[in-house]
Coordinates of C-alpha atoms and ligand atoms in Angstrom, one line a residue:
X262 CA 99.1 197.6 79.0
X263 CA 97.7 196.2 82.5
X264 CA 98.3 192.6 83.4
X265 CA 95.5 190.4 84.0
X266 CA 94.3 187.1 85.1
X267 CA 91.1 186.1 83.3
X268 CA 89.2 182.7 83.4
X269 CA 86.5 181.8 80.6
X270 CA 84.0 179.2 81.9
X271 CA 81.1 180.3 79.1
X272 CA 81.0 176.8 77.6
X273 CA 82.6 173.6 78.0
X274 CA 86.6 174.5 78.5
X275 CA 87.3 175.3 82.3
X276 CA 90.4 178.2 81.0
X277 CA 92.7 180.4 82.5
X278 CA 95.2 182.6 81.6
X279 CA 98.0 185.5 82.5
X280 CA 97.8 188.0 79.8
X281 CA 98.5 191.7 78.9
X282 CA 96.8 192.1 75.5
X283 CA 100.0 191.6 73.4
X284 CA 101.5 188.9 75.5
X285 CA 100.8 185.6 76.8
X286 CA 102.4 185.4 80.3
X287 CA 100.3 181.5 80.6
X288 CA 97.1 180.0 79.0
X289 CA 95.2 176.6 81.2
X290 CA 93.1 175.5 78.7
X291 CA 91.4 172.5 80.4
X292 CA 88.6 170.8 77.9
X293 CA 86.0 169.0 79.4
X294 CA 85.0 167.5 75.4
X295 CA 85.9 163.6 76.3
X296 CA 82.7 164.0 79.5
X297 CA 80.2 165.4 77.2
X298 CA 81.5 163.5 74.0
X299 CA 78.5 160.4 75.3
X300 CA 75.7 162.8 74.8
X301 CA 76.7 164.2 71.5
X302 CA 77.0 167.7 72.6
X303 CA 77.3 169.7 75.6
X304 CA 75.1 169.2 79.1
X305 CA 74.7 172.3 80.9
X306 CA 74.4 170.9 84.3
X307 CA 77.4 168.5 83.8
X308 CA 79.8 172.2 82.7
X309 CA 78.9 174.1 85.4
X310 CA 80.4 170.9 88.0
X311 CA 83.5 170.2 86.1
X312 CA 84.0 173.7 86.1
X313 CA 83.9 173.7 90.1
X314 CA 85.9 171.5 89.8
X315 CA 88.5 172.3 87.9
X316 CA 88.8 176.4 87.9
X317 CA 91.2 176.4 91.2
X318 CA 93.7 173.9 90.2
X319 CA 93.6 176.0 86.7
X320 CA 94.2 179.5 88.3
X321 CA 97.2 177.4 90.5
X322 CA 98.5 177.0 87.8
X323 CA 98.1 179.3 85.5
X324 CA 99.6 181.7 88.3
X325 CA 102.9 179.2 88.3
X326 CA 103.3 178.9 84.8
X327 CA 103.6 182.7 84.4
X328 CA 106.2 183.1 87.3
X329 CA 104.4 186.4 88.4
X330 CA 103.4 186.9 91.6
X331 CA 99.7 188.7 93.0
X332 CA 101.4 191.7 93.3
X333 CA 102.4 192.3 89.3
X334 CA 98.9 191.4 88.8
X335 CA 96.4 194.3 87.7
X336 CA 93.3 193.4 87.2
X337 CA 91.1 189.7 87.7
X338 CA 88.4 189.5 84.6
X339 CA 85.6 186.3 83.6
X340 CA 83.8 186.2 81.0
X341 CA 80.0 187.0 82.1
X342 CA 78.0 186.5 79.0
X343 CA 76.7 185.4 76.6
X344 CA 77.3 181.2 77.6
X345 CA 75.9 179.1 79.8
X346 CA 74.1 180.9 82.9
X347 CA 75.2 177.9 85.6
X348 CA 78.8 177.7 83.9
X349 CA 79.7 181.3 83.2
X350 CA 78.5 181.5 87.6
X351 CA 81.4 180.2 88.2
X352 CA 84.1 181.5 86.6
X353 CA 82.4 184.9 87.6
X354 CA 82.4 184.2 91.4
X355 CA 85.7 182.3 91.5
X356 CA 86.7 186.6 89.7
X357 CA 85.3 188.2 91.9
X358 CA 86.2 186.5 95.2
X359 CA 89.9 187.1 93.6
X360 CA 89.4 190.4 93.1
X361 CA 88.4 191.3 96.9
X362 CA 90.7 188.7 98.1
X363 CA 94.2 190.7 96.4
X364 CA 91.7 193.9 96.4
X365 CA 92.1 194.0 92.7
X366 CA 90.2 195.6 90.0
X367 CA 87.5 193.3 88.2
X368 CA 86.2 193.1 84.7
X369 CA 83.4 191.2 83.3
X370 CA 83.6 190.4 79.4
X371 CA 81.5 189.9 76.7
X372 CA 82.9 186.2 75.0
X373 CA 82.6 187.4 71.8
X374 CA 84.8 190.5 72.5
X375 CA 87.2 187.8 73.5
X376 CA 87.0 186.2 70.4
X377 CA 87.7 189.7 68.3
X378 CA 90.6 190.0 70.8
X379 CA 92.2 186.6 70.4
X380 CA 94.1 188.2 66.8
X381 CA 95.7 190.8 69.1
X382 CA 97.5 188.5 70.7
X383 CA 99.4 187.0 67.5
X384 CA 98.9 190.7 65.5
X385 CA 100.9 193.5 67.5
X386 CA 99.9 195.7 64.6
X387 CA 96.0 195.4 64.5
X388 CA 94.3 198.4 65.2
X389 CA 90.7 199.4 64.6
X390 CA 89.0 199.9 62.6
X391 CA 88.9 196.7 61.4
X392 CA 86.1 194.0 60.3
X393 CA 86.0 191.1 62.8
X394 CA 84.3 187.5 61.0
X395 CA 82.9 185.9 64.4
X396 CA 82.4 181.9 63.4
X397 CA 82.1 179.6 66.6
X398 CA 79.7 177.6 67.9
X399 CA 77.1 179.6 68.7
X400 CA 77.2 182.7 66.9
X401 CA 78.2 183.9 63.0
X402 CA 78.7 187.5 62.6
X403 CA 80.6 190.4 60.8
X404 CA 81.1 193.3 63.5
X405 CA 82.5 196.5 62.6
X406 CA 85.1 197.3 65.0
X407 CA 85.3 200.6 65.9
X408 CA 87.2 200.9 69.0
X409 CA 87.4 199.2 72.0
X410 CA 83.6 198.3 73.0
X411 CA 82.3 200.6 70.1
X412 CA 80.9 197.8 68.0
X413 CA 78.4 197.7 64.9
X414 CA 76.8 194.6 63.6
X415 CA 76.4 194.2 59.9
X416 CA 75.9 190.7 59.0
X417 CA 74.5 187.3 60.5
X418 CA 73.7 184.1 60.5
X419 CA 69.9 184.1 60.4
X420 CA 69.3 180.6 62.0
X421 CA 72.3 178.0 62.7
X422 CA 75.7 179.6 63.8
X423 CA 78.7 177.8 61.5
X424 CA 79.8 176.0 64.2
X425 CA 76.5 174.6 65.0
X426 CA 75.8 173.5 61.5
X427 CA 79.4 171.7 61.4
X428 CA 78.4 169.8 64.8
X429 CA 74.7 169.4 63.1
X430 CA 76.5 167.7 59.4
X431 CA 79.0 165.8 61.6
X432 CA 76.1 164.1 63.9
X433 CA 74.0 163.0 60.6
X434 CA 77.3 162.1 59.2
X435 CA 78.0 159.9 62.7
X436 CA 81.2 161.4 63.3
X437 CA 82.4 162.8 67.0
X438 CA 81.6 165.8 68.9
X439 CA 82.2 168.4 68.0
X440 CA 82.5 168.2 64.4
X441 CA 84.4 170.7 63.0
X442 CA 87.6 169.6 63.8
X443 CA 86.5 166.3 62.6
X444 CA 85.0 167.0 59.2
X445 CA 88.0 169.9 58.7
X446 CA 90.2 166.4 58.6
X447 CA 88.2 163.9 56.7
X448 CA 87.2 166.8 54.2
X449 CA 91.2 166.9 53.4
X450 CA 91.2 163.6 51.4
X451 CA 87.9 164.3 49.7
X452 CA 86.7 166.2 46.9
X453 CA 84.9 169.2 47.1
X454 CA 83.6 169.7 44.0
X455 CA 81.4 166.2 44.5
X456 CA 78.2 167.6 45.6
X457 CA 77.1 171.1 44.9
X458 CA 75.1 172.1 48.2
X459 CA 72.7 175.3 48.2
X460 CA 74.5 178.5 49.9
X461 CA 71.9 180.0 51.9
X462 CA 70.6 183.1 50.7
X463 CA 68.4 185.7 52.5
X464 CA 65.9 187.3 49.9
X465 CA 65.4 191.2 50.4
X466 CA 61.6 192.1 50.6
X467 CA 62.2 194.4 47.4
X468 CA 64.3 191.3 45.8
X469 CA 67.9 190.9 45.6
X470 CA 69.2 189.3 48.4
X471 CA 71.3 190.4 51.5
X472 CA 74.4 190.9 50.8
X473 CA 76.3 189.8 54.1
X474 CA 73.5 187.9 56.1
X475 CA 73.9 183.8 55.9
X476 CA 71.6 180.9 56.6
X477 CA 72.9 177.8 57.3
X478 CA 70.0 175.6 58.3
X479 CA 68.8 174.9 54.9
X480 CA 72.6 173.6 53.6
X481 CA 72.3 170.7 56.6
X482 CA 68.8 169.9 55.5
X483 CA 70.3 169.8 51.8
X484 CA 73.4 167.2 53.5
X485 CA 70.6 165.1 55.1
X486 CA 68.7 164.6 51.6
X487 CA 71.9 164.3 50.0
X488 CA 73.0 161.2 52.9
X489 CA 69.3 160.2 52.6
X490 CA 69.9 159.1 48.8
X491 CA 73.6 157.9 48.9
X492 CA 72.1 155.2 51.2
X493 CA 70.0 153.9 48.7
X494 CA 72.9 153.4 46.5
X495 CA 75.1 150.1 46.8
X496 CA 78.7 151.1 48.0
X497 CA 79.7 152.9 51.1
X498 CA 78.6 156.6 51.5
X499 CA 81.6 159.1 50.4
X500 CA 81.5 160.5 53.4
X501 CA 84.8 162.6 52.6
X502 CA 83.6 163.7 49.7
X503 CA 80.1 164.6 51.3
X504 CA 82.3 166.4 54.6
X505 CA 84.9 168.4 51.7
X506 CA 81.8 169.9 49.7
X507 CA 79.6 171.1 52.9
X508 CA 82.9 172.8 54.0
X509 CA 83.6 174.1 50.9
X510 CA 80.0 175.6 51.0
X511 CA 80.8 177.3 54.1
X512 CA 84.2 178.5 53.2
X513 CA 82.7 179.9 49.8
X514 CA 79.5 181.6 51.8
X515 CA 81.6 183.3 54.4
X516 CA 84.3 184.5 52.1
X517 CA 81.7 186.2 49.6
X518 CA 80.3 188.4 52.6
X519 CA 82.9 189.0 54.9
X520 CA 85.0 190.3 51.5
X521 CA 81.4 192.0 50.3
X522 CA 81.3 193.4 53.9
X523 CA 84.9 195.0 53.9
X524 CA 85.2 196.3 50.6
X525 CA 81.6 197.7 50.7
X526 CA 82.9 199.1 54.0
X527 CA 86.4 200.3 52.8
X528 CA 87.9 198.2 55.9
X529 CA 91.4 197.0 54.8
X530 CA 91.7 194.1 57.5
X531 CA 89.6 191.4 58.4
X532 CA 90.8 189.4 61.9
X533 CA 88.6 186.2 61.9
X534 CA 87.8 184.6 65.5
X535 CA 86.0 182.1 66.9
X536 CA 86.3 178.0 66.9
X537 CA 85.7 177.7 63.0
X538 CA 88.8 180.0 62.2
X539 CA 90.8 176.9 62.9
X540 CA 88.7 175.7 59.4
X541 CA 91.3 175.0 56.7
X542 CA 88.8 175.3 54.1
X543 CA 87.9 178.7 55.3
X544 CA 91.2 180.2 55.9
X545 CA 92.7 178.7 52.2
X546 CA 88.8 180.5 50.5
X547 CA 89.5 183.8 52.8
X548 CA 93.0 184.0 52.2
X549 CA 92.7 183.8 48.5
X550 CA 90.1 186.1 48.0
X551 CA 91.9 188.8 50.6
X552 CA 94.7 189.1 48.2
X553 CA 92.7 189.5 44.9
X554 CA 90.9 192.1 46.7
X555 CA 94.4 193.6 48.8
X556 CA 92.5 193.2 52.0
X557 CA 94.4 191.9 54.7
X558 CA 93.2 188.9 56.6
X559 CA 94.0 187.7 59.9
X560 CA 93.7 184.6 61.9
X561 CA 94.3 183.7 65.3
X562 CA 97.3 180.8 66.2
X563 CA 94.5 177.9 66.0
X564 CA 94.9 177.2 69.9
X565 CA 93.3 180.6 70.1
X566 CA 90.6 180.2 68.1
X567 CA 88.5 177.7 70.0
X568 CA 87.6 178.9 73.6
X569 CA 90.8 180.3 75.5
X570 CA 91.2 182.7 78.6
X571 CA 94.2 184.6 76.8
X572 CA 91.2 186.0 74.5
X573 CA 89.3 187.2 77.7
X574 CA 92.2 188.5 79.5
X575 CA 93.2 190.4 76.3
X576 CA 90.0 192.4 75.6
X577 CA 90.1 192.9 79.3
X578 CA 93.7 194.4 79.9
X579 CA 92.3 196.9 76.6
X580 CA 89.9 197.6 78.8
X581 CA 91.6 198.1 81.8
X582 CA 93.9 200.5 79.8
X583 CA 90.9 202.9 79.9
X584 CA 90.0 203.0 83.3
X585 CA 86.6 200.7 82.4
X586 CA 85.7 198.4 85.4
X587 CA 82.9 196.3 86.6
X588 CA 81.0 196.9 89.5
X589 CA 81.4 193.3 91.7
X590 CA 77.2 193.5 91.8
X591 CA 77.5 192.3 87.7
X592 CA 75.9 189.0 86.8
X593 CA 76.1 186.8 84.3
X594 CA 73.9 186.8 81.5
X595 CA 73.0 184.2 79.0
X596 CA 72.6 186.4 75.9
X597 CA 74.1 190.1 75.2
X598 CA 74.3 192.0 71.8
X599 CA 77.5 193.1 71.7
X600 CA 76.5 195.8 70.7
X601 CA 75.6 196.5 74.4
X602 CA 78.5 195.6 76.3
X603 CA 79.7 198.9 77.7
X604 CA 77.1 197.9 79.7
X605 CA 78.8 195.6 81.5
X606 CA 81.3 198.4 83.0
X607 CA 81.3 201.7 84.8
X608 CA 83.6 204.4 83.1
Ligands
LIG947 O1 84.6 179.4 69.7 P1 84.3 178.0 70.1 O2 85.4 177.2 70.8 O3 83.1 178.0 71.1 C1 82.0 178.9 71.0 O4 82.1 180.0 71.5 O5 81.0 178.4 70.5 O6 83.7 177.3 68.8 C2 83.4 175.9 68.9 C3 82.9 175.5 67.5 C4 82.3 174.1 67.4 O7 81.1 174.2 66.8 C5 83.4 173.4 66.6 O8 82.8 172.3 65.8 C6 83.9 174.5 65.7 O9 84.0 175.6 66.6 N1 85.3 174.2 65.2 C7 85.6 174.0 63.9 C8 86.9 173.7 63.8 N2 87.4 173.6 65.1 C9 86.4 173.9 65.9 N3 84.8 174.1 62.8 C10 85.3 173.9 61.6 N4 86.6 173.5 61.5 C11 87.5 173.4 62.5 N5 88.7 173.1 62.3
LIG948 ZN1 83.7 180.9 71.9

């Protein structure tokens, strides 16, 4: 597989790393969390600086950390959508001035194919087809993996992405930014059993209900009633009780479809990506369930699970591997089905 230096700069985590898709030569992860932590939630304009900032001591070092030099280097990639448009700009241009720089061939990538990617990394054995459970902060989604860029969508969040709602529940609760992390730990000494919360169904327009779309919008409405009256009762709020049965109702909501989803599907594996794979409450539900039904379930080492370059640079080197490369002309874009990203090459 082709070696490849890839920087992710979609969100708030300036990244870069040396990868061929089965091996982690080095992975800069630089978080810029602790500058946007005072607003409660990430400022587009304040990313996009840090990120200037940051990205050329990052690809210094990422390039001395792996003890390669330019010349065993293959191919540059960024990750070009979906993210924000000023943030994912410069990741993108700091790529492609690379590329013409060591005259090397350059790959835009789709973040979420990054996220699919990140199990590869841990899993030598995965191959498609597999079912991929995409939970991070902005998107929630079962995606029939076909082959590489061949992708098929067959569940989704129809509002708030699982992320989101856990950085939603954690900001009524008054807990830190971003809230998963935080309410993964406080829900650990809590009972989960405390408050039954509403999973979100979505009705069919003949009845029944979908069997792998979610909603998660009316759960953190249900929390906010549910914190609205513990106030009104003397004591302090349980707040680790409240934390461990919202995660609980997540953990239960995306087990039930993405199991649904694969057995319906006769898909034996299940690779889960994205930030809320580093859940605890989701990998103990999806675990258990796996087994019962012999499906094998796999989760990426946690530091790849939130937003990492060696995820980038790994669906990149796949790509690569097939000849597909992106015209230096590509942009970035803020949104992009997956479904669409063979878009993003010329092959
Ligand atoms: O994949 P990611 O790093 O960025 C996006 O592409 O969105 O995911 C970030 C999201 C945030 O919403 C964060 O709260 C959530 O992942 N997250 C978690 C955990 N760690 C990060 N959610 C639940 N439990 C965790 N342990
Ligand atoms: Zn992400």
């Amino acid at each position: 597989m082709p070696t490849v230096l890839a920087i992710e700069t979609s969100c708030d985590e300036t990244a870069v790393a040396i990868v061929n898709n089965r091996q982690v030569y080095s992975s800069i992860i630089t978080s810029q969390i602790a500058v946007h932590q005072q607003y409660g939630g990430v400022v587009p304009e304040v990313a996009s600086r840090q990120h200037l900032e940051i990205v050329n001591i990052a690809i210094a070092q990422a390039m001395a950390e792996s003890g390669l030099e330019w010349g065993q280097i293959d191919g540059i990639a960024a990750t070009c959508a979906p993210g924000l448009v000023g943030a994912l700009l410069v990741g993108l241009t700091a790529a492609k001035t690379l590329a013409v720089v060591h005259q090397k061939p350059f790959l835009g990538v789709h973040h979420l194919e990054g996220h699919i990617y990140a199990t590869y990394l841990s899993e030598p054995s995965l191959t498609p087809p597999f079912l991929s459970l995409l939970v991070s902060g902005g998107h929630t989604s079962l995606i029939y993996v076909k082959e590489c860029g061949i992708y098929e969508t067959l569940g989704q969040t129809r509002d708030d992405a699982a992320g989101e709602a856990f950085d939603k529940v954690a900001r009524l609760l008054k807990l830190d930014y971003p809230g998963g992390p935080v309410i993964d730990k406080l829900a650990q000494t809590g009972n989960p059993q405390a408050f039954p919360l509403p999973e979100g169904k979505i009705s069919l327009p003949g009845g029944g209900y979908h069997p792998y779309d979610c909603s998660f919008s009316g759960l953190k409405t249900a929390v906010l009633r549910l914190v609205q009256q513990l106030e009104k009762e003397p004591g302090e709020i349980p707040i680790a009780d409240v934390a461990a049965s919202f995660q609980e109702t997540i953990a239960r909501s995306l087990t039930k479809r993405a199991i649904a989803c694969a057995h319906d599907h006769k898909l034996d594996t299940i690779a889960v990506g994205g930030g809320v794979a580093a859940n605890s409450g989701l990998r103990k539900h999806l675990q258990a369930a796996a087994e019962k039904h012999h499906i094998r379930v796999l989760f990426p080492p946690l530091k790849f699970c939130t937003d990492n370059a060696a995820m980038i640079g790994s669906a990149a080197s796949e790509h690569l591997a097939l000849a597909h490369t992106s015209p230096l002309t590509l942009s970035v874009q803020s949104r992009l089905p997956l479904t669409q990203i063979m878009e993003l090459y010329q092959h």
